[in-house]
Amino acid sequence: MAAFGLLIGFGCLLRFWKLGVDGFWYDEMWTVVAASDRPFMEMYREWMLGDPHPPAYFLLYFAWLRLVPDNELWARLPNAIAGTLTVLYLLLGTRSALSRDERIYASALASFSYLYLFYSVNVKQYSAVILLATVATIMYLGVVQEGRLERRRELGMAAAVVGLAYLNHFAMAYACTLLALLAIRFRGTPTVLRPLRRVATVLAVAYLPIAYFLYFALQYSVNVEQSQVATLLADVAPSVFFDDAGTVTAFLGVLGAALVARVVWRRGKLLESASGRNRHLLLVFAAFASGLLALALVQPIFTIRYFILLFPVSLLAVAVLMAQAFPVSRSWLAYIPLIFFARAAVVDFRAIDGMQRQEWAKSVDEVLGWMEPEDAVYVLGSDPGRTMLDYLRPTTWTASST
């Protein structure tokens, strides 16, 4: 237990390692420049309308950067905190849905999932999306297990789904999937349906003011060249776990063998406790994955970040299997995942410590350092009389957009 605690703590600390050392990369600059030292309406016209995401992240940073400096440390800090809260929530806040061993393994998996770590040390909304998706999924499982939606969970679920809708369009779809599955499961149970309707009503009313942002996202698809099935499949294991194919493959093989041995030992019985919850984990994954694959038939979304909403439920499923195969109370079995997470700690530390960003600030300093006082400095940009959205319309492209 102490060893797992130290590893999970190390994973949390990694989210703050060298947080303010490296300069911003392009996507980080997009958010920080938009939310820094400019009027709200200018940010709205020039950045929010042209961005393919809902407006919450810009709104949060518009307020946050009025309180703190707009440097690398302070800009990345909210994402590191969100990533840490995800780990701690899985460890300490999920007793209603997970056993002790499941909580330990889920927290450890979240600690060292590379994509969880990557977005915790970058100015992107996905760290907050992962946190809220984890909360919403755990609350969904709690309702399924207990057969009731009491007021505290109702308020928490409403806050989580509204937050998801305001941060990411795919996250809004995930929230709606959870609510729809609950409505189907408890269609004959008024004590659950009534509070569930209230949650859905809150989500619908809260979403109305930003619904047109979804229209923009549907009208203008981006990153077409990044959508490759082969690339997506190659990114799954190193993103969900960490970038060491040999260790990850070996561990998954041992996990599979341990589960088979457990089935044989128990004469075909596995995952007996909380079997309803486990079926719903599979159901949530299957329902949302099916929706993503259906969308992929008409939109180019075969990139790993579009599938990141599947990560929370996937890691929960892996944690459940690990708890069955390697009970923490049987110390000799627990050494297997302990070695796996120790290796993850080493690999992820090297990845975060050696992370290379685009260093735009240093590039600007170098260019200015080369210039003589009388030389002109040209900044690549666009006509300030146009919004970012104008340049997404091919019919309005002009020479000033190059």
mmCIF file of C-alpha atoms in Angstrom:
data_model
loop_
_atom_site.group_PDB
_atom_site.id
_atom_site.type_symbol
_atom_site.label_atom_id
_atom_site.label_comp_id
_atom_site.label_asym_id
_atom_site.label_seq_id
_atom_site.Cartn_x
_atom_site.Cartn_y
_atom_site.Cartn_z
ATOM 1 C CA MET A 1 0.000 0.000 0.000
ATOM 2 C CA ALA A 2 2.825 2.385 0.844
ATOM 3 C CA ALA A 3 4.562 1.635 -2.458
ATOM 4 C CA PHE A 4 1.383 2.299 -4.440
ATOM 5 C CA GLY A 5 0.863 5.510 -2.474
ATOM 6 C CA LEU A 6 4.386 6.717 -3.273
ATOM 7 C CA LEU A 7 3.966 5.945 -6.967
ATOM 8 C CA ILE A 8 0.601 7.716 -7.173
ATOM 9 C CA GLY A 9 2.090 10.705 -5.338
ATOM 10 C CA PHE A 10 4.984 10.766 -7.808
ATOM 11 C CA GLY A 11 2.509 10.745 -10.703
ATOM 12 C CA CYS A 12 0.783 13.775 -9.187
ATOM 13 C CA LEU A 13 4.100 15.591 -8.755
ATOM 14 C CA LEU A 14 4.965 14.937 -12.408
ATOM 15 C CA ARG A 15 2.094 17.230 -13.330
ATOM 16 C CA PHE A 16 4.037 20.134 -11.805
ATOM 17 C CA TRP A 17 7.522 19.147 -12.975
ATOM 18 C CA LYS A 18 9.183 21.963 -14.986
ATOM 19 C CA LEU A 19 5.723 23.455 -15.433
ATOM 20 C CA GLY A 20 7.014 26.959 -16.075
ATOM 21 C CA VAL A 21 10.413 26.166 -17.581
ATOM 22 C CA ASP A 22 9.688 25.632 -21.282
ATOM 23 C CA GLY A 23 8.097 28.245 -23.501
ATOM 24 C CA PHE A 24 4.579 27.937 -24.884
ATOM 25 C CA TRP A 25 3.930 25.880 -27.980
ATOM 26 C CA TYR A 26 1.519 27.090 -30.664
ATOM 27 C CA ASP A 27 -1.783 25.777 -29.279
ATOM 28 C CA GLU A 28 -0.930 27.133 -25.837
ATOM 29 C CA MET A 29 -0.117 30.525 -27.323
ATOM 30 C CA TRP A 30 -3.496 30.517 -29.075
ATOM 31 C CA THR A 31 -5.311 30.455 -25.729
ATOM 32 C CA VAL A 32 -2.937 32.661 -23.735
ATOM 33 C CA VAL A 33 -2.688 35.402 -26.357
ATOM 34 C CA ALA A 34 -6.453 35.387 -26.835
ATOM 35 C CA ALA A 35 -7.202 35.783 -23.121
ATOM 36 C CA SER A 36 -4.423 38.235 -22.231
ATOM 37 C CA ASP A 37 -4.619 42.018 -22.184
ATOM 38 C CA ARG A 38 -7.421 42.514 -24.671
ATOM 39 C CA PRO A 39 -11.100 43.502 -24.445
ATOM 40 C CA PHE A 40 -13.622 40.716 -24.117
ATOM 41 C CA MET A 41 -15.371 41.474 -27.417
ATOM 42 C CA GLU A 42 -12.075 41.368 -29.298
ATOM 43 C CA MET A 43 -11.371 37.928 -27.844
ATOM 44 C CA TYR A 44 -14.893 36.880 -28.779
ATOM 45 C CA ARG A 45 -14.630 38.042 -32.403
ATOM 46 C CA GLU A 46 -11.040 37.108 -33.167
ATOM 47 C CA TRP A 47 -10.625 33.875 -31.213
ATOM 48 C CA MET A 48 -13.790 32.342 -29.766
ATOM 49 C CA LEU A 49 -15.817 32.448 -32.992
ATOM 50 C CA GLY A 50 -13.017 30.892 -34.996
ATOM 51 C CA ASP A 51 -12.096 28.178 -32.509
ATOM 52 C CA PRO A 52 -13.580 24.674 -32.995
ATOM 53 C CA HIS A 53 -14.421 24.321 -29.286
ATOM 54 C CA PRO A 54 -17.115 25.705 -26.995
ATOM 55 C CA PRO A 55 -16.231 28.993 -25.230
ATOM 56 C CA ALA A 56 -15.698 27.916 -21.603
ATOM 57 C CA TYR A 57 -11.929 27.520 -21.765
ATOM 58 C CA PHE A 58 -11.452 31.007 -23.188
ATOM 59 C CA LEU A 59 -13.855 32.425 -20.603
ATOM 60 C CA LEU A 60 -11.993 30.710 -17.757
ATOM 61 C CA TYR A 61 -8.646 32.002 -18.953
ATOM 62 C CA PHE A 62 -10.001 35.480 -19.598
ATOM 63 C CA ALA A 63 -10.834 35.605 -15.866
ATOM 64 C CA TRP A 64 -7.769 33.639 -14.667
ATOM 65 C CA LEU A 65 -5.229 35.791 -16.495
ATOM 66 C CA ARG A 66 -6.749 38.919 -14.977
ATOM 67 C CA LEU A 67 -5.683 37.557 -11.575
ATOM 68 C CA VAL A 68 -2.249 36.063 -12.343
ATOM 69 C CA PRO A 69 0.659 36.725 -14.750
ATOM 70 C CA ASP A 70 0.268 35.246 -18.239
ATOM 71 C CA ASN A 71 3.525 33.306 -18.050
ATOM 72 C CA GLU A 72 4.030 29.571 -18.568
ATOM 73 C CA LEU A 73 3.752 28.556 -14.919
ATOM 74 C CA TRP A 74 0.525 30.355 -14.098
ATOM 75 C CA ALA A 75 -1.095 29.563 -17.438
ATOM 76 C CA ARG A 76 -0.467 25.828 -17.088
ATOM 77 C CA LEU A 77 -1.232 25.586 -13.373
ATOM 78 C CA PRO A 78 -5.050 25.088 -13.651
ATOM 79 C CA ASN A 79 -4.515 22.101 -15.957
ATOM 80 C CA ALA A 80 -1.975 20.524 -13.614
ATOM 81 C CA ILE A 81 -4.436 20.957 -10.748
ATOM 82 C CA ALA A 82 -7.250 19.398 -12.800
ATOM 83 C CA GLY A 83 -5.013 16.433 -13.644
ATOM 84 C CA THR A 84 -4.078 15.955 -9.991
ATOM 85 C CA LEU A 85 -7.719 16.181 -8.914
ATOM 86 C CA THR A 86 -8.579 13.395 -11.380
ATOM 87 C CA VAL A 87 -6.046 11.091 -9.721
ATOM 88 C CA LEU A 88 -7.122 12.011 -6.180
ATOM 89 C CA TYR A 89 -10.820 11.733 -7.023
ATOM 90 C CA LEU A 90 -10.339 8.192 -8.298
ATOM 91 C CA LEU A 91 -8.436 7.279 -5.148
ATOM 92 C CA LEU A 92 -10.529 9.034 -2.513
ATOM 93 C CA GLY A 93 -13.885 9.989 -4.003
ATOM 94 C CA THR A 94 -15.152 6.842 -5.679
ATOM 95 C CA ARG A 95 -16.019 4.551 -2.779
ATOM 96 C CA SER A 96 -19.652 4.376 -3.874
ATOM 97 C CA ALA A 97 -18.711 2.797 -7.210
ATOM 98 C CA LEU A 98 -15.313 1.089 -6.786
ATOM 99 C CA SER A 99 -13.698 -1.294 -4.329
ATOM 100 C CA ARG A 100 -10.463 -0.412 -2.545
ATOM 101 C CA ASP A 101 -8.262 -2.315 -4.984
ATOM 102 C CA GLU A 102 -10.132 -0.858 -7.964
ATOM 103 C CA ARG A 103 -9.621 2.653 -6.597
ATOM 104 C CA ILE A 104 -5.882 2.071 -6.158
ATOM 105 C CA TYR A 105 -5.434 0.714 -9.656
ATOM 106 C CA ALA A 106 -7.676 3.335 -11.296
ATOM 107 C CA SER A 107 -5.745 6.117 -9.560
ATOM 108 C CA ALA A 108 -2.387 4.606 -10.528
ATOM 109 C CA LEU A 109 -3.474 4.188 -14.153
ATOM 110 C CA ALA A 110 -4.610 7.825 -14.257
ATOM 111 C CA SER A 111 -1.339 8.907 -12.627
ATOM 112 C CA PHE A 112 0.760 7.508 -15.451
ATOM 113 C CA SER A 113 -1.500 7.568 -18.494
ATOM 114 C CA TYR A 114 0.679 9.601 -20.845
ATOM 115 C CA LEU A 115 -2.141 11.606 -22.407
ATOM 116 C CA TYR A 116 -3.477 12.448 -18.945
ATOM 117 C CA LEU A 117 -0.004 13.728 -18.065
ATOM 118 C CA PHE A 118 0.531 15.535 -21.368
ATOM 119 C CA TYR A 119 -2.631 17.595 -21.080
ATOM 120 C CA SER A 120 -1.909 18.312 -17.410
ATOM 121 C CA VAL A 121 1.260 20.197 -18.383
ATOM 122 C CA ASN A 122 -0.205 22.061 -21.367
ATOM 123 C CA VAL A 123 -2.685 24.882 -21.793
ATOM 124 C CA LYS A 124 -5.463 22.807 -23.325
ATOM 125 C CA GLN A 125 -8.960 22.052 -22.073
ATOM 126 C CA TYR A 126 -8.585 18.263 -22.119
ATOM 127 C CA SER A 127 -7.276 17.940 -18.558
ATOM 128 C CA ALA A 128 -10.504 19.520 -17.270
ATOM 129 C CA VAL A 129 -12.536 17.425 -19.735
ATOM 130 C CA ILE A 130 -10.949 14.217 -18.386
ATOM 131 C CA LEU A 131 -11.696 15.267 -14.797
ATOM 132 C CA LEU A 132 -15.367 16.027 -15.480
ATOM 133 C CA ALA A 133 -15.818 12.930 -17.661
ATOM 134 C CA THR A 134 -14.389 10.819 -14.828
ATOM 135 C CA VAL A 135 -16.748 12.407 -12.307
ATOM 136 C CA ALA A 136 -19.771 11.974 -14.586
ATOM 137 C CA THR A 137 -18.875 8.327 -15.278
ATOM 138 C CA ILE A 138 -18.454 7.490 -11.585
ATOM 139 C CA MET A 139 -21.788 9.151 -10.787
ATOM 140 C CA TYR A 140 -23.415 7.178 -13.589
ATOM 141 C CA LEU A 141 -22.054 3.947 -12.101
ATOM 142 C CA GLY A 142 -23.216 4.992 -8.629
ATOM 143 C CA VAL A 143 -26.769 5.496 -9.881
ATOM 144 C CA VAL A 144 -26.717 2.130 -11.655
ATOM 145 C CA GLN A 145 -25.464 0.332 -8.556
ATOM 146 C CA GLU A 146 -27.744 2.015 -6.018
ATOM 147 C CA GLY A 147 -30.825 2.445 -8.209
ATOM 148 C CA ARG A 148 -31.408 6.013 -7.061
ATOM 149 C CA LEU A 149 -30.350 9.549 -7.898
ATOM 150 C CA GLU A 150 -30.328 11.506 -4.659
ATOM 151 C CA ARG A 151 -30.026 15.300 -4.531
ATOM 152 C CA ARG A 152 -26.268 15.481 -3.916
ATOM 153 C CA ARG A 153 -25.468 13.223 -6.859
ATOM 154 C CA GLU A 154 -28.061 15.014 -8.983
ATOM 155 C CA LEU A 155 -26.337 18.357 -8.399
ATOM 156 C CA GLY A 156 -22.916 16.867 -9.034
ATOM 157 C CA MET A 157 -24.012 15.224 -12.252
ATOM 158 C CA ALA A 158 -25.674 18.427 -13.471
ATOM 159 C CA ALA A 159 -22.485 20.411 -12.822
ATOM 160 C CA ALA A 160 -20.344 17.771 -14.547
ATOM 161 C CA VAL A 161 -22.442 17.481 -17.714
ATOM 162 C CA VAL A 162 -22.811 21.261 -18.092
ATOM 163 C CA GLY A 163 -19.054 21.661 -17.632
ATOM 164 C CA LEU A 164 -18.418 19.001 -20.271
ATOM 165 C CA ALA A 165 -20.792 20.673 -22.723
ATOM 166 C CA TYR A 166 -19.074 24.039 -22.282
ATOM 167 C CA LEU A 167 -15.562 22.631 -22.732
ATOM 168 C CA ASN A 168 -15.765 20.266 -25.684
ATOM 169 C CA HIS A 169 -18.363 19.204 -28.254
ATOM 170 C CA PHE A 170 -17.416 15.530 -27.995
ATOM 171 C CA ALA A 171 -17.656 15.830 -24.215
ATOM 172 C CA MET A 172 -21.190 17.171 -24.609
ATOM 173 C CA ALA A 173 -22.016 14.087 -26.688
ATOM 174 C CA TYR A 174 -20.514 11.889 -23.969
ATOM 175 C CA ALA A 175 -22.630 13.599 -21.301
ATOM 176 C CA CYS A 176 -25.768 13.085 -23.380
ATOM 177 C CA THR A 177 -24.837 9.422 -23.857
ATOM 178 C CA LEU A 178 -24.645 8.900 -20.090
ATOM 179 C CA LEU A 179 -28.008 10.608 -19.518
ATOM 180 C CA ALA A 180 -29.642 8.631 -22.330
ATOM 181 C CA LEU A 181 -28.353 5.313 -20.991
ATOM 182 C CA LEU A 182 -29.658 6.156 -17.520
ATOM 183 C CA ALA A 183 -33.046 7.116 -18.953
ATOM 184 C CA ILE A 184 -33.266 3.786 -20.785
ATOM 185 C CA ARG A 185 -32.103 1.793 -17.764
ATOM 186 C CA PHE A 186 -34.585 3.434 -15.369
ATOM 187 C CA ARG A 187 -37.430 4.105 -17.798
ATOM 188 C CA GLY A 188 -39.932 2.587 -15.371
ATOM 189 C CA THR A 189 -38.497 4.131 -12.199
ATOM 190 C CA PRO A 190 -39.965 7.588 -11.495
ATOM 191 C CA THR A 191 -37.689 8.166 -8.492
ATOM 192 C CA VAL A 192 -34.714 8.177 -10.859
ATOM 193 C CA LEU A 193 -36.379 9.632 -13.944
ATOM 194 C CA ARG A 194 -37.613 12.781 -12.191
ATOM 195 C CA PRO A 195 -34.191 13.983 -11.012
ATOM 196 C CA LEU A 196 -32.701 12.788 -14.302
ATOM 197 C CA ARG A 197 -35.147 14.996 -16.207
ATOM 198 C CA ARG A 198 -34.070 17.927 -14.062
ATOM 199 C CA VAL A 199 -30.428 17.255 -14.915
ATOM 200 C CA ALA A 200 -31.279 17.043 -18.625
ATOM 201 C CA THR A 201 -33.303 20.263 -18.405
ATOM 202 C CA VAL A 202 -30.444 22.094 -16.720
ATOM 203 C CA LEU A 203 -28.081 20.886 -19.445
ATOM 204 C CA ALA A 204 -30.444 21.945 -22.246
ATOM 205 C CA VAL A 205 -31.095 25.413 -20.795
ATOM 206 C CA ALA A 206 -27.411 25.995 -20.016
ATOM 207 C CA TYR A 207 -26.386 24.893 -23.503
ATOM 208 C CA LEU A 208 -28.765 27.172 -25.403
ATOM 209 C CA PRO A 209 -26.534 30.301 -25.207
ATOM 210 C CA ILE A 210 -23.597 28.453 -26.816
ATOM 211 C CA ALA A 211 -25.437 26.158 -29.249
ATOM 212 C CA TYR A 212 -24.249 28.208 -32.232
ATOM 213 C CA PHE A 213 -20.640 27.280 -31.424
ATOM 214 C CA LEU A 214 -21.585 23.715 -32.345
ATOM 215 C CA TYR A 215 -22.927 25.029 -35.666
ATOM 216 C CA PHE A 216 -19.541 26.580 -36.446
ATOM 217 C CA ALA A 217 -17.749 23.355 -35.544
ATOM 218 C CA LEU A 218 -20.022 21.334 -37.837
ATOM 219 C CA GLN A 219 -19.661 23.818 -40.696
ATOM 220 C CA TYR A 220 -15.881 23.933 -40.719
ATOM 221 C CA SER A 221 -13.976 20.678 -40.188
ATOM 222 C CA VAL A 222 -10.275 21.021 -39.380
ATOM 223 C CA ASN A 223 -7.179 18.823 -39.090
ATOM 224 C CA VAL A 224 -8.282 16.627 -41.998
ATOM 225 C CA GLU A 225 -4.681 15.709 -42.771
ATOM 226 C CA GLN A 226 -4.182 14.368 -39.220
ATOM 227 C CA SER A 227 -7.031 11.857 -39.420
ATOM 228 C CA GLN A 228 -5.403 8.487 -40.126
ATOM 229 C CA VAL A 229 -6.705 5.150 -38.844
ATOM 230 C CA ALA A 230 -3.229 3.612 -38.745
ATOM 231 C CA THR A 231 -1.872 6.554 -36.736
ATOM 232 C CA LEU A 232 -4.788 6.391 -34.315
ATOM 233 C CA LEU A 233 -4.292 2.670 -33.690
ATOM 234 C CA ALA A 234 -0.558 3.152 -33.191
ATOM 235 C CA ASP A 235 -1.216 5.951 -30.670
ATOM 236 C CA VAL A 236 -3.701 4.052 -28.494
ATOM 237 C CA ALA A 237 -1.372 2.030 -26.244
ATOM 238 C CA PRO A 238 1.304 4.722 -25.669
ATOM 239 C CA SER A 239 -1.407 7.317 -25.003
ATOM 240 C CA VAL A 240 -3.607 5.253 -22.694
ATOM 241 C CA PHE A 241 -0.603 3.791 -20.841
ATOM 242 C CA PHE A 242 2.910 5.040 -21.635
ATOM 243 C CA ASP A 243 5.447 4.906 -24.440
ATOM 244 C CA ASP A 244 7.141 1.571 -23.801
ATOM 245 C CA ALA A 245 5.574 -0.964 -26.136
ATOM 246 C CA GLY A 246 7.478 -3.929 -24.739
ATOM 247 C CA THR A 247 6.510 -3.341 -21.116
ATOM 248 C CA VAL A 248 2.880 -2.488 -21.919
ATOM 249 C CA THR A 249 2.459 -5.531 -24.176
ATOM 250 C CA ALA A 250 4.079 -7.846 -21.649
ATOM 251 C CA PHE A 251 1.926 -6.520 -18.813
ATOM 252 C CA LEU A 252 -1.300 -6.859 -20.797
ATOM 253 C CA GLY A 253 -0.275 -10.411 -21.664
ATOM 254 C CA VAL A 254 0.358 -11.244 -17.999
ATOM 255 C CA LEU A 255 -2.936 -9.594 -17.054
ATOM 256 C CA GLY A 256 -4.792 -11.704 -19.610
ATOM 257 C CA ALA A 257 -3.076 -14.892 -18.454
ATOM 258 C CA ALA A 258 -3.846 -14.095 -14.806
ATOM 259 C CA LEU A 259 -7.527 -13.551 -15.630
ATOM 260 C CA VAL A 260 -7.691 -16.853 -17.525
ATOM 261 C CA ALA A 261 -6.029 -18.634 -14.605
ATOM 262 C CA ARG A 262 -8.522 -17.050 -12.228
ATOM 263 C CA VAL A 263 -11.439 -18.222 -14.399
ATOM 264 C CA VAL A 264 -10.057 -21.764 -14.415
ATOM 265 C CA TRP A 265 -9.375 -21.695 -10.686
ATOM 266 C CA ARG A 266 -12.869 -20.435 -9.902
ATOM 267 C CA ARG A 267 -14.472 -22.747 -12.473
ATOM 268 C CA GLY A 268 -15.646 -20.092 -14.888
ATOM 269 C CA LYS A 269 -16.609 -17.467 -12.334
ATOM 270 C CA LEU A 270 -15.083 -14.011 -12.725
ATOM 271 C CA LEU A 271 -16.232 -10.485 -11.911
ATOM 272 C CA GLU A 272 -19.179 -11.820 -9.922
ATOM 273 C CA SER A 273 -19.331 -8.873 -7.550
ATOM 274 C CA ALA A 274 -20.706 -5.673 -9.082
ATOM 275 C CA SER A 275 -21.423 -7.524 -12.322
ATOM 276 C CA GLY A 276 -24.191 -5.024 -13.193
ATOM 277 C CA ARG A 277 -21.747 -2.152 -12.828
ATOM 278 C CA ASN A 278 -19.225 -3.937 -15.026
ATOM 279 C CA ARG A 279 -21.816 -4.493 -17.738
ATOM 280 C CA HIS A 280 -22.578 -0.793 -17.686
ATOM 281 C CA LEU A 281 -18.891 0.069 -18.031
ATOM 282 C CA LEU A 282 -18.883 -2.018 -21.192
ATOM 283 C CA LEU A 283 -22.187 -0.492 -22.299
ATOM 284 C CA VAL A 284 -20.920 3.095 -21.919
ATOM 285 C CA PHE A 285 -17.764 2.269 -23.863
ATOM 286 C CA ALA A 286 -19.673 0.481 -26.622
ATOM 287 C CA ALA A 287 -22.337 3.182 -26.956
ATOM 288 C CA PHE A 288 -19.952 6.114 -27.189
ATOM 289 C CA ALA A 289 -17.390 4.278 -29.327
ATOM 290 C CA SER A 290 -20.180 3.344 -31.747
ATOM 291 C CA GLY A 291 -21.185 6.999 -31.984
ATOM 292 C CA LEU A 292 -17.607 8.070 -32.695
ATOM 293 C CA LEU A 293 -17.170 5.425 -35.374
ATOM 294 C CA ALA A 294 -20.466 6.425 -36.989
ATOM 295 C CA LEU A 295 -19.321 10.052 -37.051
ATOM 296 C CA ALA A 296 -15.974 8.983 -38.499
ATOM 297 C CA LEU A 297 -17.807 7.770 -41.597
ATOM 298 C CA VAL A 298 -18.641 11.387 -42.490
ATOM 299 C CA GLN A 299 -16.007 13.431 -40.611
ATOM 300 C CA PRO A 300 -12.211 13.001 -40.333
ATOM 301 C CA ILE A 301 -11.847 12.327 -36.598
ATOM 302 C CA PHE A 302 -9.321 9.486 -36.509
ATOM 303 C CA THR A 303 -6.952 11.314 -34.157
ATOM 304 C CA ILE A 304 -6.354 10.320 -30.554
ATOM 305 C CA ARG A 305 -7.695 13.496 -28.928
ATOM 306 C CA TYR A 306 -11.141 12.947 -30.468
ATOM 307 C CA PHE A 307 -11.275 9.588 -28.702
ATOM 308 C CA ILE A 308 -10.022 10.863 -25.349
ATOM 309 C CA LEU A 309 -13.562 10.710 -23.871
ATOM 310 C CA LEU A 310 -13.217 6.916 -23.998
ATOM 311 C CA PHE A 311 -10.165 7.032 -21.729
ATOM 312 C CA PRO A 312 -11.912 7.393 -18.331
ATOM 313 C CA VAL A 313 -14.256 4.449 -18.838
ATOM 314 C CA SER A 314 -11.441 2.393 -20.436
ATOM 315 C CA LEU A 315 -9.078 2.943 -17.510
ATOM 316 C CA LEU A 316 -11.868 2.083 -15.080
ATOM 317 C CA ALA A 317 -12.432 -1.196 -16.927
ATOM 318 C CA VAL A 318 -8.712 -2.004 -16.834
ATOM 319 C CA ALA A 319 -8.639 -1.181 -13.104
ATOM 320 C CA VAL A 320 -11.523 -3.603 -12.479
ATOM 321 C CA LEU A 321 -9.679 -6.377 -14.330
ATOM 322 C CA MET A 322 -6.437 -5.631 -12.479
ATOM 323 C CA ALA A 323 -8.213 -5.792 -9.128
ATOM 324 C CA GLN A 324 -9.487 -9.245 -10.059
ATOM 325 C CA ALA A 325 -6.135 -10.504 -11.332
ATOM 326 C CA PHE A 326 -3.814 -8.878 -8.766
ATOM 327 C CA PRO A 327 -5.557 -8.352 -5.404
ATOM 328 C CA VAL A 328 -3.542 -5.869 -3.370
ATOM 329 C CA SER A 329 -4.124 -7.913 -0.216
ATOM 330 C CA ARG A 330 -2.090 -10.778 -1.761
ATOM 331 C CA SER A 331 1.244 -8.995 -1.800
ATOM 332 C CA TRP A 332 3.102 -11.396 -4.083
ATOM 333 C CA LEU A 333 0.558 -10.799 -6.864
ATOM 334 C CA ALA A 334 0.513 -7.049 -6.309
ATOM 335 C CA TYR A 335 4.226 -6.892 -7.139
ATOM 336 C CA ILE A 336 3.368 -7.405 -10.823
ATOM 337 C CA PRO A 337 1.403 -4.149 -11.287
ATOM 338 C CA LEU A 338 3.799 -2.452 -8.869
ATOM 339 C CA ILE A 339 6.694 -3.187 -11.243
ATOM 340 C CA PHE A 340 4.553 -2.042 -14.173
ATOM 341 C CA PHE A 341 3.785 1.321 -12.545
ATOM 342 C CA ALA A 342 7.391 1.761 -11.427
ATOM 343 C CA ARG A 343 8.449 1.400 -15.060
ATOM 344 C CA ALA A 344 5.685 3.844 -16.054
ATOM 345 C CA ALA A 345 7.058 6.367 -13.563
ATOM 346 C CA VAL A 346 10.517 6.196 -15.155
ATOM 347 C CA VAL A 347 9.245 6.428 -18.752
ATOM 348 C CA ASP A 348 6.822 9.268 -18.025
ATOM 349 C CA PHE A 349 9.398 11.223 -16.040
ATOM 350 C CA ARG A 350 11.772 11.096 -18.992
ATOM 351 C CA ALA A 351 8.976 12.123 -21.364
ATOM 352 C CA ILE A 352 7.879 15.106 -19.266
ATOM 353 C CA ASP A 353 11.429 16.130 -18.372
ATOM 354 C CA GLY A 354 12.531 16.065 -22.014
ATOM 355 C CA MET A 355 9.338 17.472 -23.549
ATOM 356 C CA GLN A 356 10.123 19.662 -26.566
ATOM 357 C CA ARG A 357 7.808 22.547 -27.323
ATOM 358 C CA GLN A 358 7.913 24.981 -30.201
ATOM 359 C CA GLU A 359 9.480 27.770 -28.115
ATOM 360 C CA TRP A 360 7.776 30.664 -29.897
ATOM 361 C CA ALA A 361 8.925 33.189 -27.304
ATOM 362 C CA LYS A 362 12.589 32.223 -27.804
ATOM 363 C CA SER A 363 12.145 32.364 -31.581
ATOM 364 C CA VAL A 364 10.824 35.919 -31.352
ATOM 365 C CA ASP A 365 13.733 36.914 -29.105
ATOM 366 C CA GLU A 366 16.233 35.488 -31.594
ATOM 367 C CA VAL A 367 14.637 37.254 -34.553
ATOM 368 C CA LEU A 368 14.585 40.565 -32.707
ATOM 369 C CA GLY A 369 18.191 40.004 -31.692
ATOM 370 C CA TRP A 370 19.245 39.753 -35.326
ATOM 371 C CA MET A 371 17.511 42.975 -36.352
ATOM 372 C CA GLU A 372 19.118 46.390 -36.594
ATOM 373 C CA PRO A 373 17.193 49.345 -35.113
ATOM 374 C CA GLU A 374 16.194 50.625 -38.566
ATOM 375 C CA ASP A 375 15.036 47.233 -39.896
ATOM 376 C CA ALA A 376 11.356 46.514 -40.294
ATOM 377 C CA VAL A 377 9.874 43.592 -38.373
ATOM 378 C CA TYR A 378 7.058 41.755 -40.151
ATOM 379 C CA VAL A 379 4.471 39.798 -38.180
ATOM 380 C CA LEU A 380 2.518 37.061 -39.941
ATOM 381 C CA GLY A 381 -1.147 37.747 -39.401
ATOM 382 C CA SER A 382 -4.399 38.815 -40.985
ATOM 383 C CA ASP A 383 -6.511 41.849 -41.672
ATOM 384 C CA PRO A 384 -7.630 43.102 -38.224
ATOM 385 C CA GLY A 385 -10.978 44.013 -39.759
ATOM 386 C CA ARG A 386 -11.801 40.333 -40.219
ATOM 387 C CA THR A 387 -12.521 37.616 -37.665
ATOM 388 C CA MET A 388 -10.811 34.232 -37.526
ATOM 389 C CA LEU A 389 -14.055 32.706 -38.795
ATOM 390 C CA ASP A 390 -13.834 34.718 -42.020
ATOM 391 C CA TYR A 391 -10.623 32.954 -42.932
ATOM 392 C CA LEU A 392 -12.266 29.562 -42.528
ATOM 393 C CA ARG A 393 -14.571 30.391 -45.443
ATOM 394 C CA PRO A 394 -12.733 29.633 -48.724
ATOM 395 C CA THR A 395 -14.807 32.225 -50.608
ATOM 396 C CA THR A 396 -13.325 35.065 -48.557
ATOM 397 C CA TRP A 397 -9.630 34.153 -48.726
ATOM 398 C CA THR A 398 -7.470 37.121 -49.648
ATOM 399 C CA ALA A 399 -3.788 37.847 -49.952
ATOM 400 C CA SER A 400 -3.813 39.318 -46.446
ATOM 401 C CA SER A 401 -4.488 35.880 -44.977
ATOM 402 C CA THR A 402 -1.144 34.423 -46.037
#
